[in-house]
Amino acid sequence: MPSALFTPIKLRELELANRIVISPLCQFSAVDGNAQPWHRMNAMHHLASGTGLLILEATAVEDIGRITAGCLGLYSDENEAALTQLVADARTMSNTPIGIQLSHAGRKASSRPTWELWKGPNLTEEEGAWTPVGPTGEAYTEGWPEPKELDAQGLTRIVDLYVDAARRAQRCGFDMLEIHVAHGYLLHQFLSPMSNHRTDRYGGSRENNMRFPLEVIAAVREAWPAEKPIGVRSTGRDFNEGGLELDDAVVFARELKKLDIDYVVPSAGNVAPGMKLPKIEPGYMVHFAERIKREVDIRTMAVGLIVKPEQANQIIESGQADMVAIGRAFIDDPRWAWHAAVALGEENPPIPPPWQRVNPKVWPAYKMARNEKSDLEAGMGHMRRE
Ligand SMILES: Cc1cc2nc3c(=O)[nH]c(=O)nc-3n(C[C@H](O)[C@H](O)[C@H](O)COP(=O)(O)O)c2cc1C
């Protein structure tokens, strides 16, 4: 019997071999939005780990929608060619489905990558700063760029950009899309009362705040092949007083269900300064996914400090979520899924054939390498060929 974590799941026509998903992880290493050798290396590492799905990082639908100058894009033919090549290379090595997260940074664009934040959060003019767009002309906070407020034409343009990017993603060969409505980027900026102070039909009430993200998502769903899934990274809570709460996330998920969205992965925060964070402990956001799943009857993916195989398995087994998205644990250990399979007693850990010699069935030092008491240490080591 496979463990719950290693039980397959189907999203529309897409089969995931297990419930482990590599969460989108910005690399801030693109040039003009184009994937580089670094992205290929990163994707290959992750694809070799035997997860059910890999979702590539937040990828901007226009150049001024990049968080940093190093973010991936899917707004030019060159961007499309680079990602087409990456997907083609990946297909020669792995059957793991590959998705991509479509994003627009809105007023949080023109920032520096994490490793340069010590210089300050935003690019300077000399470094090529640009004017972002936002729901209103309000900056994220003092010192951040003042965005240009999106007018009716601007909103239509953004919807079209998402649709174009989705069509490009289809031509690249991606298996699924995730749409980013979290972490304070453009669609979250519309959704949250912390950042949306519009007075037209796109702001001022929960219904109005949801309107633009839902219009974008509906347009993308329409443009994306019917057999391929779309997930939404939503916001479980803003963690700001007066911001989005879990009740809002449930209402939003109901709307996503109406749009035939395949799963919701509720994350949180970063739409406005002054967050009051809860205790950040393993699985601290799993209850978002659990409540949405229970009340909305939509599939959910839990995310946030999911680190241990037993913890991940428990989330699936107990029905709190249908999948787990894991980020940093995979940067730390790109073989996390193999190790999880062994820890959970799976018969066949998902190790690619050329690397099967590290399967614990044939490598007596496996446990030693994991700092566990091994047969070798116990003096019973012998080479087996199975
Ligand atoms: C380096 C890094 C880059 C990230 N990039 C993205 C991203 O592109 N899109 C996104 O939705 N979340 C992004 N996140 C958030 C992760 O996907 C994930 O939600 C978060 O790290 C919590 O999961 P973890 O505890 O398993 O790492 C990023 C996180 C890290 C550490």
CSV table of C-alpha atoms and ligand atoms in Angstrom, one decimal:
chain,number,residue,atom,x,y,z
A,1,MET,CA,0.0,0.0,0.0
A,2,PRO,CA,1.5,3.4,-0.9
A,3,SER,CA,1.5,6.0,1.7
A,4,ALA,CA,-1.0,8.9,1.3
A,5,LEU,CA,1.8,11.2,0.2
A,6,PHE,CA,2.7,8.8,-2.6
A,7,THR,CA,-0.8,8.1,-3.9
A,8,PRO,CA,-1.3,9.5,-7.4
A,9,ILE,CA,-3.8,12.3,-8.1
A,10,LYS,CA,-5.4,13.5,-11.3
A,11,LEU,CA,-6.0,17.1,-12.1
A,12,ARG,CA,-8.2,17.1,-15.3
A,13,GLU,CA,-6.1,14.9,-17.7
A,14,LEU,CA,-2.9,15.5,-15.8
A,15,GLU,CA,-1.7,12.6,-13.7
A,16,LEU,CA,0.6,13.4,-10.7
A,17,ALA,CA,2.5,10.3,-9.5
A,18,ASN,CA,2.3,11.6,-5.9
A,19,ARG,CA,1.1,14.5,-3.9
A,20,ILE,CA,4.5,16.3,-3.6
A,21,VAL,CA,4.7,19.6,-5.5
A,22,ILE,CA,7.8,21.8,-5.8
A,23,SER,CA,6.6,25.2,-4.9
A,24,PRO,CA,7.4,28.1,-7.3
A,25,LEU,CA,10.8,29.5,-6.3
A,26,CYS,CA,12.0,32.8,-7.9
A,27,GLN,CA,15.7,32.5,-8.9
A,28,PHE,CA,16.1,36.2,-9.9
A,29,SER,CA,18.6,35.0,-12.4
A,30,ALA,CA,17.0,35.7,-15.8
A,31,VAL,CA,18.3,38.1,-18.4
A,32,ASP,CA,15.6,40.2,-20.0
A,33,GLY,CA,13.1,37.7,-18.7
A,34,ASN,CA,14.9,34.8,-20.5
A,35,ALA,CA,15.7,31.6,-18.7
A,36,GLN,CA,19.4,30.9,-18.3
A,37,PRO,CA,21.6,27.9,-17.7
A,38,TRP,CA,20.9,28.4,-14.0
A,39,HIS,CA,17.2,27.8,-14.6
A,40,ARG,CA,17.9,24.6,-16.5
A,41,MET,CA,20.2,23.4,-13.7
A,42,ASN,CA,17.6,24.3,-11.1
A,43,ALA,CA,14.8,22.6,-12.9
A,44,MET,CA,16.8,19.5,-13.7
A,45,HIS,CA,17.7,19.1,-10.0
A,46,HIS,CA,14.1,19.3,-9.1
A,47,LEU,CA,12.8,17.1,-11.9
A,48,ALA,CA,15.2,14.4,-10.8
A,49,SER,CA,13.7,14.2,-7.4
A,50,GLY,CA,10.6,12.3,-8.4
A,51,THR,CA,7.9,14.7,-7.2
A,52,GLY,CA,4.4,14.7,-8.6
A,53,LEU,CA,4.7,18.2,-10.1
A,54,LEU,CA,7.3,21.0,-10.5
A,55,ILE,CA,5.9,24.6,-10.8
A,56,LEU,CA,8.4,27.1,-12.1
A,57,GLU,CA,8.8,30.4,-10.5
A,58,ALA,CA,6.6,33.5,-10.7
A,59,THR,CA,6.9,34.5,-14.4
A,60,ALA,CA,6.0,38.0,-15.4
A,61,VAL,CA,3.4,38.6,-18.1
A,62,GLU,CA,5.1,41.9,-19.0
A,63,ASP,CA,8.5,43.4,-18.4
A,64,ILE,CA,7.3,46.0,-15.9
A,65,GLY,CA,5.5,43.2,-14.1
A,66,ARG,CA,8.8,41.6,-13.1
A,67,ILE,CA,9.5,41.8,-9.4
A,68,THR,CA,13.2,42.3,-10.2
A,69,ALA,CA,15.2,42.7,-13.3
A,70,GLY,CA,16.2,39.1,-12.9
A,71,CYS,CA,12.7,37.6,-13.0
A,72,LEU,CA,11.5,35.2,-15.6
A,73,GLY,CA,9.1,36.5,-18.2
A,74,LEU,CA,6.7,35.1,-20.8
A,75,TYR,CA,6.0,38.3,-22.7
A,76,SER,CA,8.4,38.1,-25.7
A,77,ASP,CA,9.3,35.6,-28.4
A,78,GLU,CA,12.8,35.3,-26.9
A,79,ASN,CA,11.3,34.4,-23.4
A,80,GLU,CA,9.1,31.8,-25.1
A,81,ALA,CA,12.0,30.3,-27.0
A,82,ALA,CA,14.1,30.0,-23.8
A,83,LEU,CA,11.4,28.3,-21.9
A,84,THR,CA,10.5,26.1,-24.8
A,85,GLN,CA,14.1,24.8,-24.8
A,86,LEU,CA,14.0,24.3,-21.1
A,87,VAL,CA,10.8,22.2,-21.3
A,88,ALA,CA,12.2,20.2,-24.3
A,89,ASP,CA,15.4,19.4,-22.4
A,90,ALA,CA,13.4,18.4,-19.3
A,91,ARG,CA,11.2,16.0,-21.3
A,92,THR,CA,14.3,14.0,-22.3
A,93,MET,CA,15.1,13.4,-18.7
A,94,SER,CA,11.9,13.2,-16.7
A,95,ASN,CA,8.2,12.4,-16.9
A,96,THR,CA,7.4,14.8,-14.1
A,97,PRO,CA,4.8,17.3,-15.2
A,98,ILE,CA,6.0,20.9,-15.3
A,99,GLY,CA,3.8,23.9,-14.6
A,100,ILE,CA,4.6,27.6,-14.5
A,101,GLN,CA,3.3,30.4,-12.3
A,102,LEU,CA,2.0,33.5,-14.1
A,103,SER,CA,2.5,36.7,-12.2
A,104,HIS,CA,2.5,40.5,-12.3
A,105,ALA,CA,4.3,42.3,-9.5
A,106,GLY,CA,2.2,45.5,-9.8
A,107,ARG,CA,3.4,48.2,-7.4
A,108,LYS,CA,6.0,45.8,-5.9
A,109,ALA,CA,8.0,45.6,-9.2
A,110,SER,CA,11.4,47.2,-9.8
A,111,SER,CA,12.8,45.6,-6.6
A,112,ARG,CA,16.2,44.1,-5.9
A,113,PRO,CA,16.8,40.4,-5.6
A,114,THR,CA,16.9,39.0,-2.0
A,115,TRP,CA,20.7,38.8,-1.9
A,116,GLU,CA,20.9,42.6,-2.7
A,117,LEU,CA,18.3,43.7,-0.2
A,118,TRP,CA,21.0,45.1,2.0
A,119,LYS,CA,21.3,47.9,-0.5
A,120,GLY,CA,17.6,48.7,0.0
A,121,PRO,CA,14.5,47.1,-1.5
A,122,ASN,CA,14.2,49.1,-4.8
A,123,LEU,CA,16.3,49.6,-7.8
A,124,THR,CA,17.7,53.1,-8.4
A,125,GLU,CA,17.5,55.0,-11.6
A,126,GLU,CA,21.1,54.2,-12.4
A,127,GLU,CA,20.3,50.5,-11.9
A,128,GLY,CA,17.4,50.7,-14.4
A,129,ALA,CA,14.4,51.3,-12.1
A,130,TRP,CA,11.0,51.5,-13.8
A,131,THR,CA,7.6,52.9,-13.0
A,132,PRO,CA,5.3,50.1,-11.9
A,133,VAL,CA,1.5,49.9,-12.2
A,134,GLY,CA,-1.0,49.3,-9.4
A,135,PRO,CA,-4.7,49.5,-8.4
A,136,THR,CA,-4.1,53.1,-7.4
A,137,GLY,CA,-1.1,55.5,-7.4
A,138,GLU,CA,-0.3,54.5,-3.8
A,139,ALA,CA,3.2,53.1,-3.2
A,140,TYR,CA,3.7,49.9,-1.2
A,141,THR,CA,5.2,52.1,1.5
A,142,GLU,CA,7.4,55.2,1.9
A,143,GLY,CA,10.5,55.1,-0.3
A,144,TRP,CA,8.9,52.6,-2.8
A,145,PRO,CA,8.1,53.7,-6.3
A,146,GLU,CA,4.8,55.4,-6.9
A,147,PRO,CA,2.9,53.2,-9.4
A,148,LYS,CA,0.7,54.4,-12.3
A,149,GLU,CA,-2.9,53.7,-11.5
A,150,LEU,CA,-4.4,51.2,-13.9
A,151,ASP,CA,-7.3,52.8,-15.8
A,152,ALA,CA,-10.0,50.8,-17.8
A,153,GLN,CA,-7.7,50.5,-20.8
A,154,GLY,CA,-4.8,49.4,-18.5
A,155,LEU,CA,-6.9,46.7,-16.9
A,156,THR,CA,-7.9,45.3,-20.3
A,157,ARG,CA,-4.3,45.4,-21.3
A,158,ILE,CA,-3.3,43.3,-18.3
A,159,VAL,CA,-6.0,40.7,-19.0
A,160,ASP,CA,-4.7,40.4,-22.5
A,161,LEU,CA,-1.1,40.0,-21.3
A,162,TYR,CA,-2.1,37.1,-19.1
A,163,VAL,CA,-3.9,35.5,-22.0
A,164,ASP,CA,-0.9,36.0,-24.2
A,165,ALA,CA,1.4,34.5,-21.6
A,166,ALA,CA,-0.9,31.5,-21.2
A,167,ARG,CA,-0.8,30.9,-25.0
A,168,ARG,CA,2.9,31.2,-24.9
A,169,ALA,CA,3.0,28.7,-22.0
A,170,GLN,CA,1.0,26.3,-24.0
A,171,ARG,CA,3.4,26.6,-27.0
A,172,CYS,CA,6.3,26.0,-24.6
A,173,GLY,CA,4.7,22.7,-23.6
A,174,PHE,CA,3.9,23.4,-20.0
A,175,ASP,CA,1.4,21.0,-18.4
A,176,MET,CA,-0.4,23.3,-16.1
A,177,LEU,CA,-0.6,26.9,-14.9
A,178,GLU,CA,-0.7,28.5,-11.5
A,179,ILE,CA,-1.9,32.1,-11.2
A,180,HIS,CA,-0.3,34.2,-8.5
A,181,VAL,CA,-2.8,36.0,-6.3
A,182,ALA,CA,-0.6,36.2,-3.2
A,183,HIS,CA,2.5,37.8,-1.6
A,184,GLY,CA,1.4,41.3,-2.3
A,185,TYR,CA,1.7,41.2,-6.1
A,186,LEU,CA,-0.7,42.8,-8.6
A,187,LEU,CA,-3.8,40.5,-8.3
A,188,HIS,CA,-3.4,40.4,-4.5
A,189,GLN,CA,-3.1,44.2,-4.5
A,190,PHE,CA,-6.6,44.3,-6.1
A,191,LEU,CA,-8.0,41.6,-3.7
A,192,SER,CA,-6.8,43.1,-0.5
A,193,PRO,CA,-8.5,46.1,1.2
A,194,MET,CA,-5.0,47.0,2.4
A,195,SER,CA,-3.9,48.0,-1.1
A,196,ASN,CA,-7.1,48.4,-3.1
A,197,HIS,CA,-8.5,51.9,-2.5
A,198,ARG,CA,-10.2,52.3,-5.8
A,199,THR,CA,-13.6,53.8,-6.0
A,200,ASP,CA,-14.9,52.3,-9.3
A,201,ARG,CA,-16.3,48.8,-9.7
A,202,TYR,CA,-12.9,47.3,-9.1
A,203,GLY,CA,-12.6,48.5,-5.5
A,204,GLY,CA,-14.5,49.4,-2.3
A,205,SER,CA,-16.2,46.1,-1.4
A,206,ARG,CA,-15.2,42.5,-1.2
A,207,GLU,CA,-17.1,41.8,-4.4
A,208,ASN,CA,-15.4,44.7,-6.2
A,209,ASN,CA,-12.0,43.8,-4.9
A,210,MET,CA,-12.3,40.2,-6.3
A,211,ARG,CA,-13.5,41.4,-9.7
A,212,PHE,CA,-10.2,42.0,-11.4
A,213,PRO,CA,-8.4,38.9,-10.3
A,214,LEU,CA,-11.4,36.9,-11.3
A,215,GLU,CA,-11.6,38.5,-14.7
A,216,VAL,CA,-8.0,37.7,-15.3
A,217,ILE,CA,-8.4,34.1,-14.1
A,218,ALA,CA,-11.6,33.6,-16.2
A,219,ALA,CA,-9.8,34.9,-19.3
A,220,VAL,CA,-6.8,32.6,-18.7
A,221,ARG,CA,-9.1,29.6,-18.1
A,222,GLU,CA,-10.8,30.3,-21.4
A,223,ALA,CA,-7.5,30.5,-23.3
A,224,TRP,CA,-5.8,27.5,-21.7
A,225,PRO,CA,-6.6,24.0,-23.1
A,226,ALA,CA,-9.6,22.4,-21.4
A,227,GLU,CA,-7.7,19.2,-20.5
A,228,LYS,CA,-4.9,21.1,-18.6
A,229,PRO,CA,-5.3,22.2,-15.0
A,230,ILE,CA,-5.0,25.7,-13.5
A,231,GLY,CA,-4.4,26.4,-9.9
A,232,VAL,CA,-4.4,29.6,-7.9
A,233,ARG,CA,-2.0,30.7,-5.3
A,234,SER,CA,-4.4,32.6,-3.1
A,235,THR,CA,-4.1,34.5,0.1
A,236,GLY,CA,-5.3,32.8,3.3
A,237,ARG,CA,-4.7,35.9,5.4
A,238,ASP,CA,-2.9,39.2,5.0
A,239,PHE,CA,-1.8,39.3,8.7
A,240,ASN,CA,-2.6,43.0,8.7
A,241,GLU,CA,-5.3,44.5,10.8
A,242,GLY,CA,-8.1,45.3,8.4
A,243,GLY,CA,-6.7,43.0,5.8
A,244,LEU,CA,-7.9,39.8,4.2
A,245,GLU,CA,-9.0,37.1,6.7
A,246,LEU,CA,-9.6,33.4,6.2
A,247,ASP,CA,-13.3,34.1,5.7
A,248,ASP,CA,-12.4,36.2,2.6
A,249,ALA,CA,-10.2,33.4,1.3
A,250,VAL,CA,-13.1,31.0,1.6
A,251,VAL,CA,-15.4,33.3,-0.4
A,252,PHE,CA,-12.7,33.8,-3.0
A,253,ALA,CA,-12.2,30.1,-3.3
A,254,ARG,CA,-15.9,29.7,-3.9
A,255,GLU,CA,-15.6,32.0,-6.9
A,256,LEU,CA,-12.6,30.1,-8.1
A,257,LYS,CA,-14.6,26.9,-8.0
A,258,LYS,CA,-17.3,28.6,-10.1
A,259,LEU,CA,-14.5,29.3,-12.7
A,260,ASP,CA,-13.6,25.6,-12.7
A,261,ILE,CA,-10.2,26.2,-11.1
A,262,ASP,CA,-8.5,22.9,-10.2
A,263,TYR,CA,-6.9,23.7,-6.9
A,264,VAL,CA,-6.2,26.6,-4.4
A,265,VAL,CA,-2.9,26.9,-2.6
A,266,PRO,CA,-3.4,29.5,0.2
A,267,SER,CA,-0.4,31.4,1.3
A,268,ALA,CA,-0.3,34.7,3.1
A,269,GLY,CA,1.0,38.1,3.7
A,270,ASN,CA,3.3,40.8,2.3
A,271,VAL,CA,0.6,43.0,0.7
A,272,ALA,CA,1.3,45.9,3.1
A,273,PRO,CA,3.8,46.7,5.8
A,274,GLY,CA,2.9,46.3,9.5
A,275,MET,CA,2.1,42.6,9.4
A,276,LYS,CA,1.4,41.0,12.7
A,277,LEU,CA,2.7,37.5,12.1
A,278,PRO,CA,1.6,34.4,14.0
A,279,LYS,CA,4.1,32.0,15.4
A,280,ILE,CA,5.9,30.7,12.3
A,281,GLU,CA,6.1,26.9,13.0
A,282,PRO,CA,5.9,23.8,10.8
A,283,GLY,CA,2.7,23.7,8.9
A,284,TYR,CA,1.5,27.1,10.2
A,285,MET,CA,-0.7,27.7,7.1
A,286,VAL,CA,-2.1,24.2,6.7
A,287,HIS,CA,-5.3,25.1,8.4
A,288,PHE,CA,-6.0,27.6,5.5
A,289,ALA,CA,-6.0,24.8,3.0
A,290,GLU,CA,-8.0,22.5,5.4
A,291,ARG,CA,-10.8,25.0,5.9
A,292,ILE,CA,-11.1,25.9,2.2
A,293,LYS,CA,-11.1,22.3,1.2
A,294,ARG,CA,-13.8,21.5,3.8
A,295,GLU,CA,-16.1,24.5,3.0
A,296,VAL,CA,-15.7,24.9,-0.7
A,297,ASP,CA,-15.2,21.4,-2.0
A,298,ILE,CA,-12.2,22.4,-4.1
A,299,ARG,CA,-8.9,20.7,-4.1
A,300,THR,CA,-6.2,22.4,-2.0
A,301,MET,CA,-2.5,22.3,-1.7
A,302,ALA,CA,-1.0,23.2,1.6
A,303,VAL,CA,2.2,25.3,1.8
A,304,GLY,CA,4.5,26.8,4.4
A,305,LEU,CA,7.2,25.1,6.4
A,306,ILE,CA,6.3,21.6,5.4
A,307,VAL,CA,9.7,19.9,6.1
A,308,LYS,CA,9.4,16.3,7.2
A,309,PRO,CA,8.0,13.4,5.2
A,310,GLU,CA,5.8,12.3,8.1
A,311,GLN,CA,4.4,15.8,8.4
A,312,ALA,CA,3.7,16.0,4.7
A,313,ASN,CA,2.1,12.5,4.8
A,314,GLN,CA,-0.1,13.4,7.7
A,315,ILE,CA,-1.5,16.4,5.9
A,316,ILE,CA,-2.6,14.3,3.1
A,317,GLU,CA,-3.7,11.3,5.2
A,318,SER,CA,-5.8,13.4,7.5
A,319,GLY,CA,-7.5,15.1,4.5
A,320,GLN,CA,-6.3,18.6,5.4
A,321,ALA,CA,-5.1,19.1,1.8
A,322,ASP,CA,-4.8,17.1,-1.4
A,323,MET,CA,-1.2,18.1,-2.2
A,324,VAL,CA,1.7,19.7,-0.4
A,325,ALA,CA,3.8,22.4,-2.0
A,326,ILE,CA,7.3,22.4,-0.6
A,327,GLY,CA,9.9,25.1,-1.3
A,328,ARG,CA,13.0,25.5,0.9
A,329,ALA,CA,13.2,21.8,1.8
A,330,PHE,CA,13.8,21.1,-1.9
A,331,ILE,CA,16.5,23.8,-2.2
A,332,ASP,CA,18.2,22.2,0.8
A,333,ASP,CA,17.7,18.7,-0.4
A,334,PRO,CA,16.7,18.2,-4.1
A,335,ARG,CA,16.4,14.5,-3.3
A,336,TRP,CA,13.8,15.2,-0.7
A,337,ALA,CA,11.1,13.0,-2.4
A,338,TRP,CA,13.4,9.9,-2.6
A,339,HIS,CA,14.2,10.3,1.1
A,340,ALA,CA,10.6,10.8,1.9
A,341,ALA,CA,9.7,7.6,0.0
A,342,VAL,CA,12.2,5.6,1.9
A,343,ALA,CA,11.2,7.1,5.2
A,344,LEU,CA,7.6,6.3,4.5
A,345,GLY,CA,8.4,2.7,3.5
A,346,GLU,CA,7.6,3.0,-0.2
A,347,GLU,CA,8.6,0.0,-2.2
A,348,ASN,CA,10.2,1.9,-5.0
A,349,PRO,CA,11.6,5.3,-4.2
A,350,PRO,CA,11.4,7.6,-7.3
A,351,ILE,CA,15.1,7.5,-8.1
A,352,PRO,CA,15.9,7.9,-11.8
A,353,PRO,CA,17.3,4.6,-13.3
A,354,PRO,CA,20.9,5.9,-13.8
A,355,TRP,CA,21.1,6.8,-10.1
A,356,GLN,CA,19.4,3.7,-8.7
A,357,ARG,CA,22.7,2.6,-7.1
A,358,VAL,CA,21.9,4.8,-4.1
A,359,ASN,CA,18.6,3.0,-3.5
A,360,PRO,CA,18.9,1.7,0.1
A,361,LYS,CA,18.1,-1.7,-1.2
A,362,VAL,CA,21.5,-1.9,-2.9
A,363,TRP,CA,23.6,0.8,-1.1
A,364,PRO,CA,24.4,-0.3,2.4
A,365,ALA,CA,25.7,3.2,3.3
A,366,TYR,CA,22.3,4.9,2.7
A,367,LYS,CA,21.5,5.2,6.3
A,368,MET,CA,24.9,6.3,7.2
A,369,ALA,CA,24.6,9.1,4.7
A,370,ARG,CA,21.3,10.2,6.4
A,371,ASN,CA,23.0,10.0,9.8
A,372,GLU,CA,20.9,7.0,10.8
A,373,LYS,CA,22.1,3.9,12.4
A,374,SER,CA,23.1,1.7,9.5
A,375,ASP,CA,23.6,-2.1,8.9
A,376,LEU,CA,27.2,-1.2,8.1
A,377,GLU,CA,27.7,0.4,11.5
A,378,ALA,CA,26.0,-2.5,13.1
A,379,GLY,CA,28.6,-4.7,11.4
A,380,MET,CA,26.1,-6.5,9.1
A,381,GLY,CA,27.0,-4.6,6.0
A,382,HIS,CA,27.3,-6.6,2.8
A,383,MET,CA,26.9,-5.6,-0.9
A,384,ARG,CA,23.7,-6.9,-2.4
A,385,ARG,CA,22.8,-6.8,-6.1
A,386,GLU,CA,19.0,-6.7,-6.4
B,1,LIG,C1,13.8,31.7,-2.8
B,1,LIG,C2,12.3,31.7,-2.7
B,1,LIG,C3,11.6,32.1,-3.9
B,1,LIG,C4,10.2,32.1,-3.9
B,1,LIG,N1,9.6,32.4,-5.1
B,1,LIG,C5,8.2,32.3,-5.1
B,1,LIG,C6,7.5,32.4,-6.3
B,1,LIG,O1,8.1,32.6,-7.4
B,1,LIG,N2,6.2,32.4,-6.3
B,1,LIG,C7,5.5,32.1,-5.1
B,1,LIG,O2,4.2,32.0,-5.1
B,1,LIG,N3,6.1,31.9,-4.0
B,1,LIG,C8,7.5,31.9,-4.0
B,1,LIG,N4,8.1,31.7,-2.8
B,1,LIG,C9,7.4,31.1,-1.7
B,1,LIG,C10,7.5,29.6,-1.7
B,1,LIG,O3,6.9,29.1,-2.9
B,1,LIG,C11,6.8,28.9,-0.5
B,1,LIG,O4,5.4,29.3,-0.5
B,1,LIG,C12,7.4,29.4,0.8
B,1,LIG,O5,8.9,29.3,0.7
B,1,LIG,C13,7.0,28.5,1.9
B,1,LIG,O6,7.2,27.2,1.7
B,1,LIG,P1,8.5,26.4,2.3
B,1,LIG,O7,8.5,26.6,3.8
B,1,LIG,O8,8.3,25.0,1.9
B,1,LIG,O9,9.7,27.0,1.7
B,1,LIG,C14,9.5,31.7,-2.7
B,1,LIG,C15,10.2,31.3,-1.6
B,1,LIG,C16,11.6,31.3,-1.6
B,1,LIG,C17,12.3,30.9,-0.4
